[in-house]
Tab-separated table of C-alpha atoms in Angstrom:
chain	number	residue	atom	x	y	z
A	1	UNK	CA	-13.111	5.551	20.498
A	2	UNK	CA	-15.609	6.008	17.659
A	3	UNK	CA	-13.684	5.276	14.472
A	4	UNK	CA	-14.738	5.265	10.819
A	5	UNK	CA	-12.788	3.349	8.158
A	6	UNK	CA	-13.364	4.758	4.697
A	7	UNK	CA	-12.817	2.013	2.136
A	8	UNK	CA	-12.489	-1.174	4.203
A	9	UNK	CA	-10.719	-3.401	1.676
A	10	UNK	CA	-7.707	-5.581	2.505
A	11	UNK	CA	-5.707	-3.098	4.593
A	12	UNK	CA	-8.713	-1.075	5.727
A	13	UNK	CA	-10.629	-4.212	6.614
A	14	UNK	CA	-7.701	-5.499	8.647
A	15	UNK	CA	-7.486	-2.235	10.576
A	16	UNK	CA	-11.259	-2.138	11.079
A	17	UNK	CA	-11.329	-5.687	12.455
A	18	UNK	CA	-8.339	-5.112	14.734
A	19	UNK	CA	-9.768	-1.841	16.062
A	20	UNK	CA	-13.103	-3.560	16.685
A	21	UNK	CA	-11.370	-6.423	18.501
A	22	UNK	CA	-9.627	-3.858	20.709
A	23	UNK	CA	-13.019	-2.566	21.828
A	24	UNK	CA	-13.466	0.490	19.642
A	25	UNK	CA	-16.800	1.409	18.019
A	26	UNK	CA	-16.093	0.979	14.301
A	27	UNK	CA	-18.142	1.946	11.254
A	28	UNK	CA	-16.987	1.282	7.700
A	29	UNK	CA	-17.752	2.148	4.113
A	30	UNK	CA	-17.229	-0.412	1.366
A	31	UNK	CA	-18.561	-1.092	-2.105
A	32	UNK	CA	-20.506	-3.896	-3.757
A	33	UNK	CA	-20.500	-7.486	-2.559
A	34	UNK	CA	-17.830	-6.818	0.058
A	35	UNK	CA	-19.927	-4.144	1.749
A	36	UNK	CA	-23.047	-6.298	1.525
A	37	UNK	CA	-21.250	-9.291	3.060
A	38	UNK	CA	-19.979	-7.216	5.984
A	39	UNK	CA	-23.434	-5.765	6.598
A	40	UNK	CA	-24.926	-9.267	6.614
A	41	UNK	CA	-22.284	-11.421	8.335
A	42	UNK	CA	-19.724	-9.027	9.782
A	43	UNK	CA	-16.061	-8.729	8.791
A	44	UNK	CA	-14.002	-11.903	9.217
A	45	UNK	CA	-10.313	-11.487	10.012
A	46	UNK	CA	-8.015	-14.509	9.728
A	47	UNK	CA	-4.312	-15.149	9.363
A	48	UNK	CA	-1.249	-14.171	11.274
A	49	UNK	CA	-2.952	-11.944	13.817
A	50	UNK	CA	-5.616	-14.444	14.795
A	51	UNK	CA	-9.264	-14.880	13.935
A	52	UNK	CA	-11.996	-12.392	14.739
A	53	UNK	CA	-15.436	-11.662	13.342
A	54	UNK	CA	-16.033	-7.925	13.666
A	55	UNK	CA	-19.676	-6.872	13.737
A	56	UNK	CA	-18.953	-3.462	12.255
A	57	UNK	CA	-21.653	-1.156	10.951
A	58	UNK	CA	-21.613	-0.524	7.203
A	59	UNK	CA	-22.782	2.966	6.255
A	60	UNK	CA	-23.032	5.099	3.128
A	61	UNK	CA	-22.264	8.410	4.836
A	62	UNK	CA	-20.356	9.322	7.992
A	63	UNK	CA	-21.815	11.539	10.700
A	64	UNK	CA	-20.404	13.199	13.798
A	65	UNK	CA	-19.335	12.666	16.433
A	66	UNK	CA	-16.290	10.627	15.426
A	67	UNK	CA	-12.900	10.500	17.108
A	68	UNK	CA	-10.919	9.332	14.084
A	69	UNK	CA	-11.390	8.868	10.324
A	70	UNK	CA	-9.164	6.210	8.729
A	71	UNK	CA	-8.878	6.587	4.942
A	72	UNK	CA	-7.758	3.360	3.251
A	73	UNK	CA	-9.135	3.699	-0.277
A	74	UNK	CA	-6.902	3.536	-3.324
A	75	UNK	CA	-5.333	6.931	-3.970
A	76	UNK	CA	-7.324	7.480	-7.174
A	77	UNK	CA	-10.582	6.764	-5.338
A	78	UNK	CA	-9.916	9.126	-2.436
A	79	UNK	CA	-11.664	12.276	-3.619
A	80	UNK	CA	-14.860	10.472	-4.602
A	81	UNK	CA	-14.913	8.393	-1.425
A	82	UNK	CA	-14.553	11.491	0.736
A	83	UNK	CA	-17.986	12.639	-0.362
A	84	UNK	CA	-19.225	10.275	2.353
A	85	UNK	CA	-17.207	12.270	4.901
A	86	UNK	CA	-18.479	15.740	4.029
A	87	UNK	CA	-20.282	16.112	7.372
A	88	UNK	CA	-17.289	15.296	9.576
A	89	UNK	CA	-14.834	18.024	8.559
A	90	UNK	CA	-12.666	18.682	11.600
A	91	UNK	CA	-12.376	15.034	12.625
A	92	UNK	CA	-8.714	13.925	12.812
A	93	UNK	CA	-7.878	11.798	9.782
A	94	UNK	CA	-5.379	8.991	9.250
A	95	UNK	CA	-4.469	8.189	5.632
A	96	UNK	CA	-3.169	4.636	5.133
A	97	UNK	CA	-2.551	4.102	1.421
A	98	UNK	CA	0.045	2.927	-1.038
A	99	UNK	CA	1.539	5.694	-3.118
A	100	UNK	CA	1.329	9.466	-2.881
A	101	UNK	CA	-1.538	11.880	-3.365
A	102	UNK	CA	-4.210	10.739	-0.949
A	103	UNK	CA	-3.143	13.079	1.827
A	104	UNK	CA	-3.633	16.107	-0.424
A	105	UNK	CA	-7.115	14.921	-1.381
A	106	UNK	CA	-8.064	14.610	2.294
A	107	UNK	CA	-6.766	18.102	3.052
A	108	UNK	CA	-8.756	19.504	0.135
A	109	UNK	CA	-11.991	17.767	1.152
A	110	UNK	CA	-11.625	18.235	4.935
A	111	UNK	CA	-9.748	21.514	5.382
A	112	UNK	CA	-10.363	21.651	9.142
A	113	UNK	CA	-9.142	18.105	9.841
A	114	UNK	CA	-5.581	17.449	11.016
A	115	UNK	CA	-4.085	14.659	8.908
A	116	UNK	CA	-1.753	11.821	9.881
A	117	UNK	CA	-0.111	9.428	7.437
A	118	UNK	CA	0.217	5.724	8.125
A	119	UNK	CA	2.495	3.377	6.222
A	120	UNK	CA	1.280	-0.197	6.609
A	121	UNK	CA	4.119	-2.665	6.232
A	122	UNK	CA	1.900	-5.629	7.017
A	123	UNK	CA	0.436	-7.675	4.170
A	124	UNK	CA	-3.238	-8.576	3.884
A	125	UNK	CA	-5.499	-10.033	1.209
A	126	UNK	CA	-9.213	-9.725	0.578
A	127	UNK	CA	-9.912	-13.424	0.078
A	128	UNK	CA	-13.621	-13.046	-0.619
A	129	UNK	CA	-16.344	-10.534	0.212
A	130	UNK	CA	-16.337	-9.954	3.963
A	131	UNK	CA	-13.093	-11.889	4.598
A	132	UNK	CA	-9.599	-10.407	5.006
A	133	UNK	CA	-6.508	-12.479	5.745
A	134	UNK	CA	-3.224	-11.236	7.235
A	135	UNK	CA	-0.272	-12.855	5.459
A	136	UNK	CA	2.549	-10.686	6.812
A	137	UNK	CA	2.612	-9.507	10.427
A	138	UNK	CA	4.731	-6.399	10.034
A	139	UNK	CA	4.743	-2.935	11.665
A	140	UNK	CA	3.029	0.339	10.859
A	141	UNK	CA	4.803	3.695	10.652
A	142	UNK	CA	2.978	6.905	11.541
A	143	UNK	CA	3.651	10.605	10.975
A	144	UNK	CA	2.065	13.880	9.937
A	145	UNK	CA	0.105	16.515	11.846
A	146	UNK	CA	0.753	16.143	15.596
A	147	UNK	CA	-2.938	16.635	16.482
A	148	UNK	CA	-3.927	13.683	14.289
A	149	UNK	CA	-0.977	11.543	15.377
A	150	UNK	CA	-1.967	12.106	19.020
A	151	UNK	CA	-5.377	10.559	18.323
A	152	UNK	CA	-4.328	7.794	15.922
A	153	UNK	CA	-1.289	6.511	17.811
A	154	UNK	CA	-3.033	5.185	20.952
A	155	UNK	CA	-5.845	3.673	18.873
A	156	UNK	CA	-3.398	1.821	16.628
A	157	UNK	CA	-1.230	0.679	19.506
A	158	UNK	CA	-4.295	-0.666	21.285
A	159	UNK	CA	-5.244	-2.705	18.233
A	160	UNK	CA	-2.196	-3.855	16.243
A	161	UNK	CA	-0.189	-6.845	17.455
A	162	UNK	CA	2.814	-5.352	15.631
A	163	UNK	CA	4.923	-2.331	16.522
A	164	UNK	CA	3.593	1.150	15.676
A	165	UNK	CA	6.329	3.781	15.437
A	166	UNK	CA	6.330	7.512	14.729
A	167	UNK	CA	8.636	8.794	11.985
A	168	UNK	CA	10.345	12.170	12.267
A	169	UNK	CA	10.521	12.421	8.459
A	170	UNK	CA	7.265	11.030	7.136
A	171	UNK	CA	7.989	12.211	3.560
A	172	UNK	CA	11.260	10.285	3.601
A	173	UNK	CA	9.395	7.287	4.981
A	174	UNK	CA	6.808	7.589	2.202
A	175	UNK	CA	9.577	7.450	-0.381
A	176	UNK	CA	11.067	4.394	1.260
A	177	UNK	CA	7.601	2.828	1.078
A	178	UNK	CA	7.501	3.743	-2.638
A	179	UNK	CA	10.733	1.814	-3.014
A	180	UNK	CA	9.293	-1.171	-1.129
A	181	UNK	CA	6.119	-0.944	-3.212
A	182	UNK	CA	8.129	-1.752	-6.326
A	183	UNK	CA	7.091	-5.313	-5.423
A	184	UNK	CA	3.546	-4.493	-6.615
A	185	UNK	CA	3.940	-4.040	-10.361
A	186	UNK	CA	5.474	-7.308	-11.535
A	187	UNK	CA	2.910	-9.521	-9.765
A	188	UNK	CA	0.165	-7.415	-11.364
A	189	UNK	CA	1.765	-7.873	-14.784
A	190	UNK	CA	2.548	-11.595	-14.508
A	191	UNK	CA	-0.082	-12.921	-12.082
A	192	UNK	CA	2.713	-14.324	-9.894
A	193	UNK	CA	3.108	-13.775	-6.166
A	194	UNK	CA	5.828	-11.476	-4.834
A	195	UNK	CA	7.781	-14.521	-3.680
A	196	UNK	CA	7.583	-16.098	-7.155
A	197	UNK	CA	8.732	-12.868	-8.788
A	198	UNK	CA	11.739	-12.635	-6.474
A	199	UNK	CA	12.593	-16.309	-7.037
A	200	UNK	CA	12.772	-15.733	-10.831
A	201	UNK	CA	16.276	-14.558	-11.780
A	202	UNK	CA	15.166	-12.294	-14.616
A	203	UNK	CA	12.202	-10.723	-12.828
A	204	UNK	CA	14.242	-10.204	-9.658
A	205	UNK	CA	16.791	-8.262	-11.702
A	206	UNK	CA	14.004	-6.091	-13.151
A	207	UNK	CA	12.534	-5.500	-9.700
A	208	UNK	CA	15.958	-4.516	-8.375
A	209	UNK	CA	16.415	-2.046	-11.235
A	210	UNK	CA	13.052	-0.459	-10.443
A	211	UNK	CA	14.136	-0.064	-6.817
A	212	UNK	CA	17.464	1.373	-7.947
A	213	UNK	CA	15.644	3.952	-10.087
A	214	UNK	CA	13.475	4.939	-7.129
A	215	UNK	CA	16.491	5.399	-4.869
A	216	UNK	CA	18.292	7.413	-7.561
A	217	UNK	CA	15.284	9.690	-8.069
A	218	UNK	CA	14.979	10.276	-4.326
A	219	UNK	CA	18.661	11.158	-4.069
A	220	UNK	CA	18.551	13.486	-7.099
A	221	UNK	CA	15.502	15.343	-5.787
A	222	UNK	CA	16.784	15.793	-2.234
A	223	UNK	CA	14.554	13.231	-0.511
A	224	UNK	CA	16.079	11.248	2.332
A	225	UNK	CA	14.978	7.623	2.365
A	226	UNK	CA	14.204	7.062	6.037
A	227	UNK	CA	14.316	3.538	7.481
A	228	UNK	CA	11.026	1.707	7.648
A	229	UNK	CA	10.970	-1.974	8.458
A	230	UNK	CA	13.740	-3.840	6.660
A	231	UNK	CA	14.715	-1.000	4.302
A	232	UNK	CA	16.914	1.958	5.208
A	233	UNK	CA	20.215	3.646	4.266
A	234	UNK	CA	22.207	0.396	4.141
A	235	UNK	CA	19.765	-1.174	1.704
A	236	UNK	CA	19.677	2.005	-0.398
A	237	UNK	CA	23.475	1.915	-0.565
A	238	UNK	CA	23.306	-1.651	-1.865
A	239	UNK	CA	20.826	-0.619	-4.550
A	240	UNK	CA	22.987	2.313	-5.671
A	241	UNK	CA	26.292	0.433	-5.559
A	242	UNK	CA	28.343	-0.255	-8.679
A	243	UNK	CA	27.440	-3.942	-8.413
A	244	UNK	CA	23.844	-4.379	-9.661
A	245	UNK	CA	23.704	-7.909	-8.276
A	246	UNK	CA	24.391	-6.635	-4.754
A	247	UNK	CA	21.103	-4.769	-4.791
A	248	UNK	CA	19.197	-8.016	-5.317
A	249	UNK	CA	19.685	-8.684	-1.610
A	250	UNK	CA	16.960	-6.098	-0.961
A	251	UNK	CA	14.040	-7.821	-2.750
A	252	UNK	CA	15.306	-11.180	-1.473
A	253	UNK	CA	15.073	-9.903	2.102
A	254	UNK	CA	11.604	-8.441	1.549
A	255	UNK	CA	10.324	-11.727	0.130
A	256	UNK	CA	11.872	-13.688	2.981
A	257	UNK	CA	10.047	-11.520	5.514
A	258	UNK	CA	6.753	-12.346	3.773
A	259	UNK	CA	7.082	-16.026	4.705
A	260	UNK	CA	5.674	-18.953	2.772
A	261	UNK	CA	2.107	-17.736	2.206
A	262	UNK	CA	1.984	-16.380	-1.383
A	263	UNK	CA	1.667	-12.597	-1.274
A	264	UNK	CA	-0.148	-11.225	-4.344
A	265	UNK	CA	0.470	-7.573	-3.338
A	266	UNK	CA	-2.310	-5.032	-3.577
A	267	UNK	CA	-2.029	-4.162	-7.265
A	268	UNK	CA	-2.558	-7.762	-8.376
A	269	UNK	CA	-5.520	-7.966	-5.986
A	270	UNK	CA	-7.062	-4.995	-7.814
A	271	UNK	CA	-6.431	-6.664	-11.177
A	272	UNK	CA	-8.106	-9.864	-10.010
A	273	UNK	CA	-11.173	-7.939	-8.850
A	274	UNK	CA	-11.401	-5.989	-12.106
A	275	UNK	CA	-10.647	-2.694	-10.369
A	276	UNK	CA	-8.433	0.173	-11.489
A	277	UNK	CA	-5.003	-0.117	-9.918
A	278	UNK	CA	-2.930	2.412	-7.988
A	279	UNK	CA	0.041	2.103	-10.359
A	280	UNK	CA	0.051	5.813	-11.258
A	281	UNK	CA	0.418	6.691	-7.551
A	282	UNK	CA	3.273	4.192	-7.208
A	283	UNK	CA	5.611	3.722	-10.179
A	284	UNK	CA	4.001	6.691	-11.920
A	285	UNK	CA	5.132	9.008	-9.126
A	286	UNK	CA	8.713	7.792	-9.595
A	287	UNK	CA	8.528	8.449	-13.334
A	288	UNK	CA	7.184	11.987	-12.824
A	289	UNK	CA	9.765	12.840	-10.158
A	290	UNK	CA	12.509	11.343	-12.302
A	291	UNK	CA	11.540	13.617	-15.171
A	292	UNK	CA	11.765	16.622	-12.852
A	293	UNK	CA	15.118	15.508	-11.464
A	294	UNK	CA	16.693	14.442	-14.745
A	295	UNK	CA	16.854	10.740	-13.811
A	296	UNK	CA	15.931	8.087	-16.379
A	297	UNK	CA	13.281	5.650	-15.129
A	298	UNK	CA	12.746	3.125	-17.943
A	299	UNK	CA	11.748	0.248	-15.661
A	300	UNK	CA	9.185	2.283	-13.764
A	301	UNK	CA	7.802	3.707	-16.999
A	302	UNK	CA	7.456	0.210	-18.452
A	303	UNK	CA	5.747	-1.070	-15.292
A	304	UNK	CA	3.128	1.687	-15.576
A	305	UNK	CA	2.589	0.820	-19.234
A	306	UNK	CA	2.331	-2.923	-18.641
A	307	UNK	CA	0.018	-2.727	-15.635
A	308	UNK	CA	-2.367	-0.509	-17.580
A	309	UNK	CA	-2.139	-2.965	-20.468
A	310	UNK	CA	-3.159	-5.851	-18.185
A	311	UNK	CA	-5.978	-3.700	-16.811
A	312	UNK	CA	-7.291	-3.231	-20.348
A	313	UNK	CA	-6.797	-6.746	-21.678
A	314	UNK	CA	-7.168	-8.941	-18.602
A	315	UNK	CA	-4.232	-11.007	-19.903
A	316	UNK	CA	-1.086	-11.560	-17.836
A	317	UNK	CA	2.346	-11.598	-19.467
A	318	UNK	CA	4.817	-14.416	-18.938
A	319	UNK	CA	8.267	-13.478	-17.589
A	320	UNK	CA	9.957	-13.888	-20.973
A	321	UNK	CA	7.559	-11.372	-22.527
A	322	UNK	CA	8.249	-8.876	-19.742
A	323	UNK	CA	12.005	-9.202	-20.224
A	324	UNK	CA	11.626	-8.828	-23.994
A	325	UNK	CA	9.571	-5.667	-23.574
A	326	UNK	CA	12.189	-4.209	-21.251
A	327	UNK	CA	14.985	-4.995	-23.708
A	328	UNK	CA	13.057	-3.161	-26.417
A	329	UNK	CA	12.313	-0.108	-24.260
A	330	UNK	CA	14.300	3.117	-24.758
A	331	UNK	CA	16.591	4.958	-22.335
A	332	UNK	CA	18.125	2.082	-20.390
A	333	UNK	CA	19.741	3.321	-17.165
């Protein structure tokens, strides 16, 4: 298949390299030093799914014919990045992003393209320009328009060493991924890995409260949290139980599945590269939906505030400062 990956960063670069290794003809778009390194030396994949140097073509604009467009930019970059895809309207698209909003941007920009949604549960880091490393070998969940799923599914299954499943309720799966993506904010605020955040008693309690808020918002607004990976109805029940400590089993399990390699999560990776984060499409979505559903979301609101603060200042907060800020915040749940 001829496949284009729009925004080949950590997740997009991993998919591009795996698709190339599976024998597909892959072109990518990427910015700055990362794009230049791939154009010069190829895209190096290392880590849990083996090593491969993918000699992908780096382009500024996409042209037909293409069998599949894979959109892996940050949500807030989607509309601008899709200017490179203006000439391929009608090509099936697969949106693999954290947070919500990217699918709508693709539909607006490419009104004749069927759109699938992919939820990547694997973890990957952009170690340096032209080099992505897989630190968590987890599955991918797919859903959306059947015409796009029919194209994306065989391509992904040919390339990923992990399981690729199709969700009946992709919106519910997206909300479960929002819950899982609570692991992003605190590393971005503190500079710690996900595993270090979960190992810290105070930060783990904050993370659990953020997950609890997300589950409560989903329940209040009629969204069913479908199972993806290690999180499903049983874990949601733990988070919403009367025993707050019981819910801490959920972040503990997520961290355990990440293994020993420190996982910075994608939002901290953006901070380290001086890029705008996706926090508004993650915790910000929970805050907005909570306001609509009448559910207080003080932890999520604080995470949005603190991540933007770190974006502005470049200074991480120590755990004690985070806990103090939460204690001083209004509307505790």
